[in-house]
mmCIF file of C-alpha atoms in Angstrom:
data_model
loop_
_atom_site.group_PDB
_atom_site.id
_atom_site.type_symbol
_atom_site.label_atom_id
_atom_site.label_comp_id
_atom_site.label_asym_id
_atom_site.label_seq_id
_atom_site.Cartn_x
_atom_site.Cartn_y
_atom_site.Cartn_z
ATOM 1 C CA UNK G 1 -18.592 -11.319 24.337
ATOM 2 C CA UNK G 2 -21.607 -12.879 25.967
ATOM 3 C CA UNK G 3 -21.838 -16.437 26.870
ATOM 4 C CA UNK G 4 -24.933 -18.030 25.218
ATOM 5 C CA UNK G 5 -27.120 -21.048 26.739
ATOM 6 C CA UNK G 6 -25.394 -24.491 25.637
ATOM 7 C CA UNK G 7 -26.295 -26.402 22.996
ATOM 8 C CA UNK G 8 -27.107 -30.033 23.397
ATOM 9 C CA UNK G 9 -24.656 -31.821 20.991
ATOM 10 C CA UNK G 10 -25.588 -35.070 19.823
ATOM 11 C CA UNK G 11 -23.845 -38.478 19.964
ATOM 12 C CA UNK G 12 -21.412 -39.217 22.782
ATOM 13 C CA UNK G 13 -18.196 -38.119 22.487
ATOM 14 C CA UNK G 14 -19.222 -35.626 19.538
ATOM 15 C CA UNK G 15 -16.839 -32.783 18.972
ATOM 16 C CA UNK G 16 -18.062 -29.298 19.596
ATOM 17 C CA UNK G 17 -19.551 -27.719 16.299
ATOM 18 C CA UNK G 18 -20.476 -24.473 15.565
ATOM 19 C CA UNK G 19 -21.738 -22.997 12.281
ATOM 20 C CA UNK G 20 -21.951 -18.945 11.228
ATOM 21 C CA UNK G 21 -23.451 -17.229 8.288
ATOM 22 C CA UNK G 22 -22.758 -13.576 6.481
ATOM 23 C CA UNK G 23 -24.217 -12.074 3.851
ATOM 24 C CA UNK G 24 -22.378 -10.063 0.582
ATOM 25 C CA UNK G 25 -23.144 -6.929 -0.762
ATOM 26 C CA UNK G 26 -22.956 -5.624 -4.345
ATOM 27 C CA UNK G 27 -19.981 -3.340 -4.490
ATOM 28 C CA UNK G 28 -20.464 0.488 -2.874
ATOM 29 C CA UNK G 29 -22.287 3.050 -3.477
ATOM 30 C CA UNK G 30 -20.475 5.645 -1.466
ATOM 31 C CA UNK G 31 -16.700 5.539 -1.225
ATOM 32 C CA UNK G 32 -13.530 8.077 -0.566
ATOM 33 C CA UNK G 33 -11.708 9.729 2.434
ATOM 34 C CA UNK G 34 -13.926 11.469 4.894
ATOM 35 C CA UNK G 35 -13.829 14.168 8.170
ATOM 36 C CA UNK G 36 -13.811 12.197 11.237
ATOM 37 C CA UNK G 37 -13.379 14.764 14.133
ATOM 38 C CA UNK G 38 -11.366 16.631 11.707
ATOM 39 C CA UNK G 39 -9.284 13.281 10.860
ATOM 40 C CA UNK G 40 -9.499 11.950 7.675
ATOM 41 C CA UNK G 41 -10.832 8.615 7.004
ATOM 42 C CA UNK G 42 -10.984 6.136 4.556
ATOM 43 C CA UNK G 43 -15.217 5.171 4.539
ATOM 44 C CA UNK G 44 -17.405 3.372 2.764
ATOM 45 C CA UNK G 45 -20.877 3.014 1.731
ATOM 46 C CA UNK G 46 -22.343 -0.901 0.505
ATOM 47 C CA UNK G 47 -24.857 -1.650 -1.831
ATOM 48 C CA UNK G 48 -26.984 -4.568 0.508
ATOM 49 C CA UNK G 49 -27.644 -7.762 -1.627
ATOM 50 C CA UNK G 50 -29.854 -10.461 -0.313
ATOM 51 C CA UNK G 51 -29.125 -14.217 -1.089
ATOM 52 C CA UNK G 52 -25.265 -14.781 -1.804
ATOM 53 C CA UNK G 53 -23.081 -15.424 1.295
ATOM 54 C CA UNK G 54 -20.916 -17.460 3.074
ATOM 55 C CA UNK G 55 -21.538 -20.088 5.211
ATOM 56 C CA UNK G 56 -19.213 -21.706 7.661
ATOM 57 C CA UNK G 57 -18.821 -25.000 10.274
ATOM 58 C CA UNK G 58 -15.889 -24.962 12.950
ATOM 59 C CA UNK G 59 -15.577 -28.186 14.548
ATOM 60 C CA UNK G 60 -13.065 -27.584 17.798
ATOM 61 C CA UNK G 61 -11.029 -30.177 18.990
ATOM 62 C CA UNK G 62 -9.625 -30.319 22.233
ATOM 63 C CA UNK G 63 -5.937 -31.074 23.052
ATOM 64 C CA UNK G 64 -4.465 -29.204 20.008
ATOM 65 C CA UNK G 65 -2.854 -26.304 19.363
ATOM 66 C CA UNK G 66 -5.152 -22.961 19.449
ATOM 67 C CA UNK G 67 -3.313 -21.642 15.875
ATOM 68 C CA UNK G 68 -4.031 -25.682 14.476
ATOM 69 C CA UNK G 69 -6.812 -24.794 12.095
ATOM 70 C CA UNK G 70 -6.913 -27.058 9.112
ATOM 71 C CA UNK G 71 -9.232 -25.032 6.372
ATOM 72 C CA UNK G 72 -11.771 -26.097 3.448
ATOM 73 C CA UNK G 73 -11.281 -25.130 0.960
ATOM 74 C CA UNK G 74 -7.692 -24.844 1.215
ATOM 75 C CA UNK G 75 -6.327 -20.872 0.487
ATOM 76 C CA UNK G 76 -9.172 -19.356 2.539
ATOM 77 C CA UNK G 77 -6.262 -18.158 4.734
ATOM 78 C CA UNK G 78 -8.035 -15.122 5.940
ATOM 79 C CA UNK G 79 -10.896 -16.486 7.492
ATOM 80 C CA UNK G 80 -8.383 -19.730 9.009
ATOM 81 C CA UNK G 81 -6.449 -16.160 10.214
ATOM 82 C CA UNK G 82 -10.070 -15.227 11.957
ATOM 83 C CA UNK G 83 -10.846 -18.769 13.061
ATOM 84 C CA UNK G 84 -7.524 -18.377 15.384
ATOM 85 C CA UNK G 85 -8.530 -15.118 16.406
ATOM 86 C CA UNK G 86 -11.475 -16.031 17.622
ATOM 87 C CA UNK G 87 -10.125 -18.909 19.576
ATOM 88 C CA UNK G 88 -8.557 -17.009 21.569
ATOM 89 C CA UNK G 89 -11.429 -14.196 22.590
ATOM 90 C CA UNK G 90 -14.274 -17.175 22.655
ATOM 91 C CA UNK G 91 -12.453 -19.752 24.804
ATOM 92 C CA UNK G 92 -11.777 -17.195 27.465
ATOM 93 C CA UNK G 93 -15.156 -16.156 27.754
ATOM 94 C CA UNK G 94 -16.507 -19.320 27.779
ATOM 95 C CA UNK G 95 -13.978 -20.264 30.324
ATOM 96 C CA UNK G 96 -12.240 -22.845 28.144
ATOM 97 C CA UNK G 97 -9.012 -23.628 27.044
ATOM 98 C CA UNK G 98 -8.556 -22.576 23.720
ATOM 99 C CA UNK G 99 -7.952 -25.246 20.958
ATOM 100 C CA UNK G 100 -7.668 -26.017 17.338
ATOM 101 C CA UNK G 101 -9.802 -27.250 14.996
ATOM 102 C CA UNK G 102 -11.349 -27.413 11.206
ATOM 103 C CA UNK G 103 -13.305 -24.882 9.560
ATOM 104 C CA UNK G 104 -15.095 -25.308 6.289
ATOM 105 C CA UNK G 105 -16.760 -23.034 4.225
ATOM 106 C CA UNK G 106 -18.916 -23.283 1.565
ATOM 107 C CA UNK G 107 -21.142 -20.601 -0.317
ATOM 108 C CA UNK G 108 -22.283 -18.349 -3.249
ATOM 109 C CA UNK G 109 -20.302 -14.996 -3.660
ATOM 110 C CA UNK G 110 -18.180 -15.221 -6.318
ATOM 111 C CA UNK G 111 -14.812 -14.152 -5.637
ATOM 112 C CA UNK G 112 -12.820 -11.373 -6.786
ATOM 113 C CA UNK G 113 -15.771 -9.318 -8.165
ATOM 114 C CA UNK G 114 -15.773 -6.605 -5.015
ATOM 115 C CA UNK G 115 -18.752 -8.188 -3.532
ATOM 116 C CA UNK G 116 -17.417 -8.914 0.200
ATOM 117 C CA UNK G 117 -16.700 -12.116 -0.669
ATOM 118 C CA UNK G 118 -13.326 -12.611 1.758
ATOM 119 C CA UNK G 119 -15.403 -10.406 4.746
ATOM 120 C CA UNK G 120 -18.212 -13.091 4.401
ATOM 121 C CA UNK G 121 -15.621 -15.891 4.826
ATOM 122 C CA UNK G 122 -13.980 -14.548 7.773
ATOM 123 C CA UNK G 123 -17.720 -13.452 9.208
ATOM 124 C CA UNK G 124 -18.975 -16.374 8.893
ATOM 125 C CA UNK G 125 -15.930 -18.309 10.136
ATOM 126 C CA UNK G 126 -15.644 -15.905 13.713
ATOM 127 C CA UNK G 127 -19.283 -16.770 14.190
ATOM 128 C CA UNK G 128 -18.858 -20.542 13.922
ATOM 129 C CA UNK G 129 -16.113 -20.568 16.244
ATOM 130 C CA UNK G 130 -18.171 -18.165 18.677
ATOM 131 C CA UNK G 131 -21.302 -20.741 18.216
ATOM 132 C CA UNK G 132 -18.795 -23.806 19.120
ATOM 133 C CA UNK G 133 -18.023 -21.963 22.168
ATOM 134 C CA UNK G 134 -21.830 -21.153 23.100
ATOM 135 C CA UNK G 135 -20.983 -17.366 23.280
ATOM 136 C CA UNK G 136 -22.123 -14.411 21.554
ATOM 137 C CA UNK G 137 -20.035 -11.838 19.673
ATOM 138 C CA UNK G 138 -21.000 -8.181 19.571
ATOM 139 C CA UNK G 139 -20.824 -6.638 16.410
ATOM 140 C CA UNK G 140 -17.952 -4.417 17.333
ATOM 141 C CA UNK G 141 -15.779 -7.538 18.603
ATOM 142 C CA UNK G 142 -16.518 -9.132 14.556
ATOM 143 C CA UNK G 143 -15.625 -5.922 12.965
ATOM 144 C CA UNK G 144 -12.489 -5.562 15.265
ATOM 145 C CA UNK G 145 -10.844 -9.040 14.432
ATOM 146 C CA UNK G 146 -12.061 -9.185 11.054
ATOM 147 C CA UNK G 147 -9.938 -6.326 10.422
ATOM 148 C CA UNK G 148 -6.997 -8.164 11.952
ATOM 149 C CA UNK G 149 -7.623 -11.093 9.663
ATOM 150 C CA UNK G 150 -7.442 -9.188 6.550
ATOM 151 C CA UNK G 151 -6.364 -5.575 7.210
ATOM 152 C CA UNK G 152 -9.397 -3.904 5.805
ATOM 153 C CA UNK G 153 -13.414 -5.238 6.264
ATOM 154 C CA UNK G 154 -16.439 -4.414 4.898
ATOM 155 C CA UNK G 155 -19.852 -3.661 7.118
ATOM 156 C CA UNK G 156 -21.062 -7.184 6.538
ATOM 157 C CA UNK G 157 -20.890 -8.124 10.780
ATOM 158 C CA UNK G 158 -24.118 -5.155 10.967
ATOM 159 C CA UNK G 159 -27.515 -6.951 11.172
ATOM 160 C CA UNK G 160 -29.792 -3.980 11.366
ATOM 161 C CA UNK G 161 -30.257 -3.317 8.026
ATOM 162 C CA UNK G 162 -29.184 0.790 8.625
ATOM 163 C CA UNK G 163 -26.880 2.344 6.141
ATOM 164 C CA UNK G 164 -23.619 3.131 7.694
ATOM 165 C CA UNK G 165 -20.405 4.882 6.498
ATOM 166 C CA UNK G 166 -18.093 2.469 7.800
ATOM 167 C CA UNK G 167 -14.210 3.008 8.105
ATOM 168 C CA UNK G 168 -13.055 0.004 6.561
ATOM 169 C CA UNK G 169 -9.456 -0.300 8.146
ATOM 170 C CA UNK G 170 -10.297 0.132 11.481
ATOM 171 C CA UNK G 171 -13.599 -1.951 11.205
ATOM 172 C CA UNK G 172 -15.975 1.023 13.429
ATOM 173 C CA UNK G 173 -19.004 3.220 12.365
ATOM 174 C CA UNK G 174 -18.582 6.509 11.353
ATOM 175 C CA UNK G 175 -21.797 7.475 10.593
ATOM 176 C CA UNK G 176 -25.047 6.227 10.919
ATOM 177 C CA UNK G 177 -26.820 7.629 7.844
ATOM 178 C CA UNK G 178 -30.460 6.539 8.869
ATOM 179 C CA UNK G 179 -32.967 3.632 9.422
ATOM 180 C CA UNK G 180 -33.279 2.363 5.824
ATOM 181 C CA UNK G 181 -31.971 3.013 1.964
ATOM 182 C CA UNK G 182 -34.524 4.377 -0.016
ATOM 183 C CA UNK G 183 -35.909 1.043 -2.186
ATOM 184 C CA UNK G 184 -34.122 0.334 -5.253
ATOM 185 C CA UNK G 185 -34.032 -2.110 -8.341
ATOM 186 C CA UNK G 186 -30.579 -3.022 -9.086
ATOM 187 C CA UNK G 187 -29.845 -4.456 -12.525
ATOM 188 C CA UNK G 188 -26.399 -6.002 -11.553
ATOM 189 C CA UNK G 189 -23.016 -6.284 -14.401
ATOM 190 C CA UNK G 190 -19.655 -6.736 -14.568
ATOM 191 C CA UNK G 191 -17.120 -4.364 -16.102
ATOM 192 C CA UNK G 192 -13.635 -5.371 -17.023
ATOM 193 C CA UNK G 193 -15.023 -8.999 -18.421
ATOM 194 C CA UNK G 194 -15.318 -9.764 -14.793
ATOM 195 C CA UNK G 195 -11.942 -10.421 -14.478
ATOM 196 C CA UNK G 196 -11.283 -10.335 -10.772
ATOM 197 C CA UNK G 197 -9.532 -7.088 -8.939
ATOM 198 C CA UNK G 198 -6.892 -7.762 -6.639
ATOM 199 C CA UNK G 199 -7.369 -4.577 -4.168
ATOM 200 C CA UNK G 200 -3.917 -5.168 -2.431
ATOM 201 C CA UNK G 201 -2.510 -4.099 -6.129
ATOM 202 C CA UNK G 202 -4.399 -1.055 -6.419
ATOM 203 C CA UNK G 203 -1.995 2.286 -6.518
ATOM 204 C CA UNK G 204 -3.083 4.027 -3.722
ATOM 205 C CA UNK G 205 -4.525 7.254 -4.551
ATOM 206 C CA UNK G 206 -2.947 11.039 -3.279
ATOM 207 C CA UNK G 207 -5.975 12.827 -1.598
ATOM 208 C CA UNK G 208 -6.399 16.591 -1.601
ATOM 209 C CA UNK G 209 -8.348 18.683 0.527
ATOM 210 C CA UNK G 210 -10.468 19.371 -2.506
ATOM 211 C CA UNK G 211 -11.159 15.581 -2.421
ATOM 212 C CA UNK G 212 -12.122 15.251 0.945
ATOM 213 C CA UNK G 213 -14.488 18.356 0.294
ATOM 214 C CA UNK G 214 -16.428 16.006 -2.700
ATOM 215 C CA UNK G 215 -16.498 13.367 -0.483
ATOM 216 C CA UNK G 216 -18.103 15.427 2.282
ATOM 217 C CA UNK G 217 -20.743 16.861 -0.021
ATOM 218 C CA UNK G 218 -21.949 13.899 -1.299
ATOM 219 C CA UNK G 219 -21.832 11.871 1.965
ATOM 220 C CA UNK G 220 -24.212 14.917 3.225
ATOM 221 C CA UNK G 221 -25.970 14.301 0.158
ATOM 222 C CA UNK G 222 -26.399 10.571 0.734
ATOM 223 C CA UNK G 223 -27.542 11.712 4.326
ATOM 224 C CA UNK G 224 -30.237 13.794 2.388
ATOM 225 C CA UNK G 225 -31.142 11.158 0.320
ATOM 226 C CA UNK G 226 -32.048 8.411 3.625
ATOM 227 C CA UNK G 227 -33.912 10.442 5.398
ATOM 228 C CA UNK G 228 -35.931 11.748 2.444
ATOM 229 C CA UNK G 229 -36.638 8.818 1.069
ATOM 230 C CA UNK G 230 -35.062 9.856 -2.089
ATOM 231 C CA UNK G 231 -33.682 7.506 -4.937
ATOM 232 C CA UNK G 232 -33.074 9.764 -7.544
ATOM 233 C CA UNK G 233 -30.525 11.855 -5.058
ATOM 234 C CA UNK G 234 -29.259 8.163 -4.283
ATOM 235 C CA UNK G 235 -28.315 7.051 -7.756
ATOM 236 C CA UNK G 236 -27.091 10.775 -8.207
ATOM 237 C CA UNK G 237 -24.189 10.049 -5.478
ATOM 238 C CA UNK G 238 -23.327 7.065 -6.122
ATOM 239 C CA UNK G 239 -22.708 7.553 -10.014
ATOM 240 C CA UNK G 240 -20.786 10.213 -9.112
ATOM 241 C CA UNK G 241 -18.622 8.156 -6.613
ATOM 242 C CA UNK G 242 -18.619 5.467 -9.477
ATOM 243 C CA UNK G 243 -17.289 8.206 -11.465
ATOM 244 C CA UNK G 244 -14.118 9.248 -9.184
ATOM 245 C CA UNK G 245 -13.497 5.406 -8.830
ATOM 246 C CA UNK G 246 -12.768 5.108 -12.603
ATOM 247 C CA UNK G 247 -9.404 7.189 -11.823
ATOM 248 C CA UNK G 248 -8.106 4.008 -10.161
ATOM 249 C CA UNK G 249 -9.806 1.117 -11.826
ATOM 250 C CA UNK G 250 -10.434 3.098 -15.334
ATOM 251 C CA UNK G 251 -13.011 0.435 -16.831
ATOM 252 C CA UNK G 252 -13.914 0.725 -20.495
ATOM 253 C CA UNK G 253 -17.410 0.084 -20.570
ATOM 254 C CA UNK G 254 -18.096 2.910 -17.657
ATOM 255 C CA UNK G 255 -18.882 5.803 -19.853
ATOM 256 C CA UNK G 256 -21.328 2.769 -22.177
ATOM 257 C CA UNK G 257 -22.574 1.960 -18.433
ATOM 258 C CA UNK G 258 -23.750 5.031 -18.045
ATOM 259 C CA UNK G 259 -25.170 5.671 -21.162
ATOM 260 C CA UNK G 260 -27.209 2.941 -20.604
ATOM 261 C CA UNK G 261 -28.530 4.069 -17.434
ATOM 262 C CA UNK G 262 -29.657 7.172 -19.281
ATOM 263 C CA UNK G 263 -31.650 5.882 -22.168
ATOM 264 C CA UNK G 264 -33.279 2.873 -19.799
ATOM 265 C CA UNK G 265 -34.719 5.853 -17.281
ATOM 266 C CA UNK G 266 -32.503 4.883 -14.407
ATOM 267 C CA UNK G 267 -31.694 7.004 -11.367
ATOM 268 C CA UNK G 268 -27.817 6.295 -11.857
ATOM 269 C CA UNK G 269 -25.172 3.816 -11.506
ATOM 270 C CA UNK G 270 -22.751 2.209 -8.302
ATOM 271 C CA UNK G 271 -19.416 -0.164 -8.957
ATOM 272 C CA UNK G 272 -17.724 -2.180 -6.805
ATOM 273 C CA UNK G 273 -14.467 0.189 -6.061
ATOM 274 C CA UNK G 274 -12.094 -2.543 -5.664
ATOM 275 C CA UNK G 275 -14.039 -4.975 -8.223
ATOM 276 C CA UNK G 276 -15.868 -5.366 -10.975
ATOM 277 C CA UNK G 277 -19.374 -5.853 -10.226
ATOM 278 C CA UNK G 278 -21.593 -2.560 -11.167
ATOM 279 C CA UNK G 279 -25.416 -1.662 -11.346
ATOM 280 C CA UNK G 280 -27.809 0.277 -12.968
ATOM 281 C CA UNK G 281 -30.230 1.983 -10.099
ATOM 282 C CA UNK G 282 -33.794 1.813 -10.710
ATOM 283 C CA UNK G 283 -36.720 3.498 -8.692
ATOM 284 C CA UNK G 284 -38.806 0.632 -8.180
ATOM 285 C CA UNK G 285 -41.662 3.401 -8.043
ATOM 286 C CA UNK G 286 -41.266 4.775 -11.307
ATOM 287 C CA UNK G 287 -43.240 4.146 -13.852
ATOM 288 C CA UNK G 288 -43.078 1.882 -16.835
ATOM 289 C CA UNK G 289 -40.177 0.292 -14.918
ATOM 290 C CA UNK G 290 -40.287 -3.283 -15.980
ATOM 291 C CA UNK G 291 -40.114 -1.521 -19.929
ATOM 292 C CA UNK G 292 -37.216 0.214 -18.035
ATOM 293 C CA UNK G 293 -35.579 -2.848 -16.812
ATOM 294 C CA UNK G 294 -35.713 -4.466 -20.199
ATOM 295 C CA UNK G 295 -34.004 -1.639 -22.227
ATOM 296 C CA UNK G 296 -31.268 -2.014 -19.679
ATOM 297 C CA UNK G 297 -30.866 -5.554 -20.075
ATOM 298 C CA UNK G 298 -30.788 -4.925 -24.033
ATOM 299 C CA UNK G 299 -28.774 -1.800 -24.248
ATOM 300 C CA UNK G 300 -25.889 -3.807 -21.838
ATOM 301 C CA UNK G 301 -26.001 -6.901 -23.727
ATOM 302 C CA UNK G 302 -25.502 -4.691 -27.121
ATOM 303 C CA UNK G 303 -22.233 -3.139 -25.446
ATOM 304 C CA UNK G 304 -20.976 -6.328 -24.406
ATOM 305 C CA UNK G 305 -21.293 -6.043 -21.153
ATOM 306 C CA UNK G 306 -22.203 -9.004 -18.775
ATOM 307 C CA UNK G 307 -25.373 -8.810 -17.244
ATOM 308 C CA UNK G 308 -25.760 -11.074 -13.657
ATOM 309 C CA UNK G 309 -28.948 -10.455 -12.144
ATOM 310 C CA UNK G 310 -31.968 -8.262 -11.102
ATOM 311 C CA UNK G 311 -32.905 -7.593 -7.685
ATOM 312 C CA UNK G 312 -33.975 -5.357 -4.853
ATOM 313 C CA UNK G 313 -32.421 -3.607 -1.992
ATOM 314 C CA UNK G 314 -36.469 -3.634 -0.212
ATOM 315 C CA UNK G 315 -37.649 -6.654 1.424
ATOM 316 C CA UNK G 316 -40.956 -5.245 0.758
ATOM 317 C CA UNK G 317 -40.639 -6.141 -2.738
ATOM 318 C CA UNK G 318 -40.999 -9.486 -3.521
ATOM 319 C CA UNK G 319 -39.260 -11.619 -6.394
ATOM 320 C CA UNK G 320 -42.565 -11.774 -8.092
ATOM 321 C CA UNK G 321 -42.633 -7.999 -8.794
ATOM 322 C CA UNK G 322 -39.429 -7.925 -9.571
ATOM 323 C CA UNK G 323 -39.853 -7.113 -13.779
ATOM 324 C CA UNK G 324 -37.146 -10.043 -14.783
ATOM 325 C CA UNK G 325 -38.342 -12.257 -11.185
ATOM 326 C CA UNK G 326 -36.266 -14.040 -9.482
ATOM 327 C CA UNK G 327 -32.792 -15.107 -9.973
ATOM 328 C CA UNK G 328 -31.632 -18.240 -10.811
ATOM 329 C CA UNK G 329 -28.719 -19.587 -9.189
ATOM 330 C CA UNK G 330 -26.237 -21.595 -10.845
ATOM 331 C CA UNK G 331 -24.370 -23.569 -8.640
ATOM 332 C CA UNK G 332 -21.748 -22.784 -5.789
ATOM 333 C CA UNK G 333 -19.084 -20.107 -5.120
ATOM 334 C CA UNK G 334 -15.828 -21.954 -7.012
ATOM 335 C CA UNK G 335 -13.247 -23.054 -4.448
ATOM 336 C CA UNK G 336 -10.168 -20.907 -4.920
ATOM 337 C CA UNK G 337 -7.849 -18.357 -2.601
ATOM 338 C CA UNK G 338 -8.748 -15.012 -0.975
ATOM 339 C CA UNK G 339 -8.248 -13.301 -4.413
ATOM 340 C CA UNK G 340 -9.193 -15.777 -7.600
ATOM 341 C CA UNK G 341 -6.793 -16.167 -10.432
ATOM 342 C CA UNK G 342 -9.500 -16.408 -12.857
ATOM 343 C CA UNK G 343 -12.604 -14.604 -13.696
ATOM 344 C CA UNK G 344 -15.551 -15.166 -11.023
ATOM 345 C CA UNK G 345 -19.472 -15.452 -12.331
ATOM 346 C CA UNK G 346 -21.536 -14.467 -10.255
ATOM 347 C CA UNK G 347 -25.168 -16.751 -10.709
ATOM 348 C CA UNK G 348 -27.077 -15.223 -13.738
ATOM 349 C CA UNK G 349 -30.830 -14.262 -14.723
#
């Protein structure tokens, strides 16, 4: 924790305001138990999606109670649970007395879908609290109380842009895989009618050593993949991690998903593991690909399943080349709990 220069807030007697932002991803494309020092781990791997996230603005106020946090919309009780939190570690290292407040939130990830949605809340809400206090949190001091808000986190608090296998339930890097994902073109979907997944009310799976030996093979795999640049070998392991993730969440469409992803031309398809958002995995280099793209689009539509929207994992491709463009947003993230009770959209082509 590193105290940052002070703002200048305006208006006397103004109550000091901080804001925070985190991003989403689009589900994983590496997931299981994996060899940490011989300990097994659960990891993941995230699909990075730019635009969606969560944005939050903590407004302290002095006198009350640190746990006092009042939250908007109401039922975001994770991120109010990392709002407290970070009282408590900002307003000693600003040298402060800690205090209540409100936090509100507002943003663009729907919920429920395995997108990061709660993680972004509770990101976003540790860094407005931090920015109210003028100090800086390190990623490792996000990740850490994240986790204690909401037992499990994904990689969201890592700016860098470097792929990481990322032990989710104790909120630390286990591998750094390399500097960048090879590009991709992502035509997103949701299985299951998009009916959100609550992952507290998933049965937890029994893991063999014969698992954990899959796991390890394709996370080398993966490693292969990064450093060579390699797309095809990307799409490769993270349909077959898609694959092993149908044992829990068993979606219908998955085997018409994949047949999809055959006859359009594309590298392979990722799911969320605990949702229901999935892509199809495109090669931005190959060629023909916006005839790709569109057979996609087509051949999901015929089987009924939801199509959301087109995008890129590389910055260095812009909207414009993207073969269906840009997205088109449709309005904000609904206003609901840490798990919705009804299905979430995200924006559409």
């Amino acid at each position: 924790m590193i105290p940052a220069a002070r703002r200048a807030v305006p208006g006397a007697g103004a109550l000091p305001t901080g804001t925070g932002y985190a991003p989403c991803h689009h589900g994983e494309i590496l997931q299981g138990v994996f060899l940490d020092g011989g300990v097994r781990r659960p990891g993941l791997v995230t699909l990075p999606m730019a635009g969606p996230g969560s944005r939050a603005e903590f407004v302290r106020r002095p006198g009350t109670a640190p746990q006092s946090i009042t939250v908007v919309p109401a039922g975001r009780h994770k991120a109010a649970r990392a709002a407290a939190l970070a009282v408590t570690e900002c307003a000693h290292a600003a040298g402060l007395p800690p205090c209540g407040g409100d936090l509100r939130l507002t943003g663009d990830i729907p919920v429920g879908l395995g997108m990061g949605s709660s993680t972004s809340d509770v990101i976003a809400a540790l860094r407005a609290v931090a920015d109210s206090y003028a100090v800086r949190m390190a990623p490792g001091t996000v990740a850490r109380l994240a986790v204690q808000a909401e037992t499990a986190s994904d990689p969201l608090m890592l700016d860098d842009g470097r792929p990481v296998l990322f032990a989710q339930r104790e909120g630390r890097v286990l591998e750094v895989l390399g500097p960048a994902l090879p590009p991709l073109v992502v035509v997103g979907c949701t299985l299951g009618g998009g009916a959100p997944v609550d992952t507290l009310s998933l049965p937890p799976d029994e893991v063999h050593d014969s698992d954990v030996r899959a796991w390890e093979r394709l996370r080398g795999l993966l490693r292969r993949a990064v450093s060579t640049g390699d797309a095809a070998l990307v799409g490769e392991v993270a349909t077959a991690s898609a694959r092993r993730g149908q044992l829990v969440l068993g979606h219908p469409e998955f085997d018409a998903l994949c047949a999809v992803a055959r006859r359009a031309g594309a590298v392979g398809v990722q799911i969320a593991h605990s949702g229901a958002v999935a892509g199809v995995l495109f090669d931005p280099a190959a060629t023909a690909l916006r005839r790709r793209v569109r057979r996609c689009l087509h051949g999901l539509r015929a089987h009924g399943i939801p199509t959301t929207r087109t995008f890129t994992t590389s910055p260095a491709l812009t909207a414009k080349e993207l073969p269906d463009g840009p997205a088109r947003r449709r309005g904000d993230r609904p206003a609901g709990p840490d798990t919705a009770r009804r299905p979430a959209r995200m924006p559409a082509l």
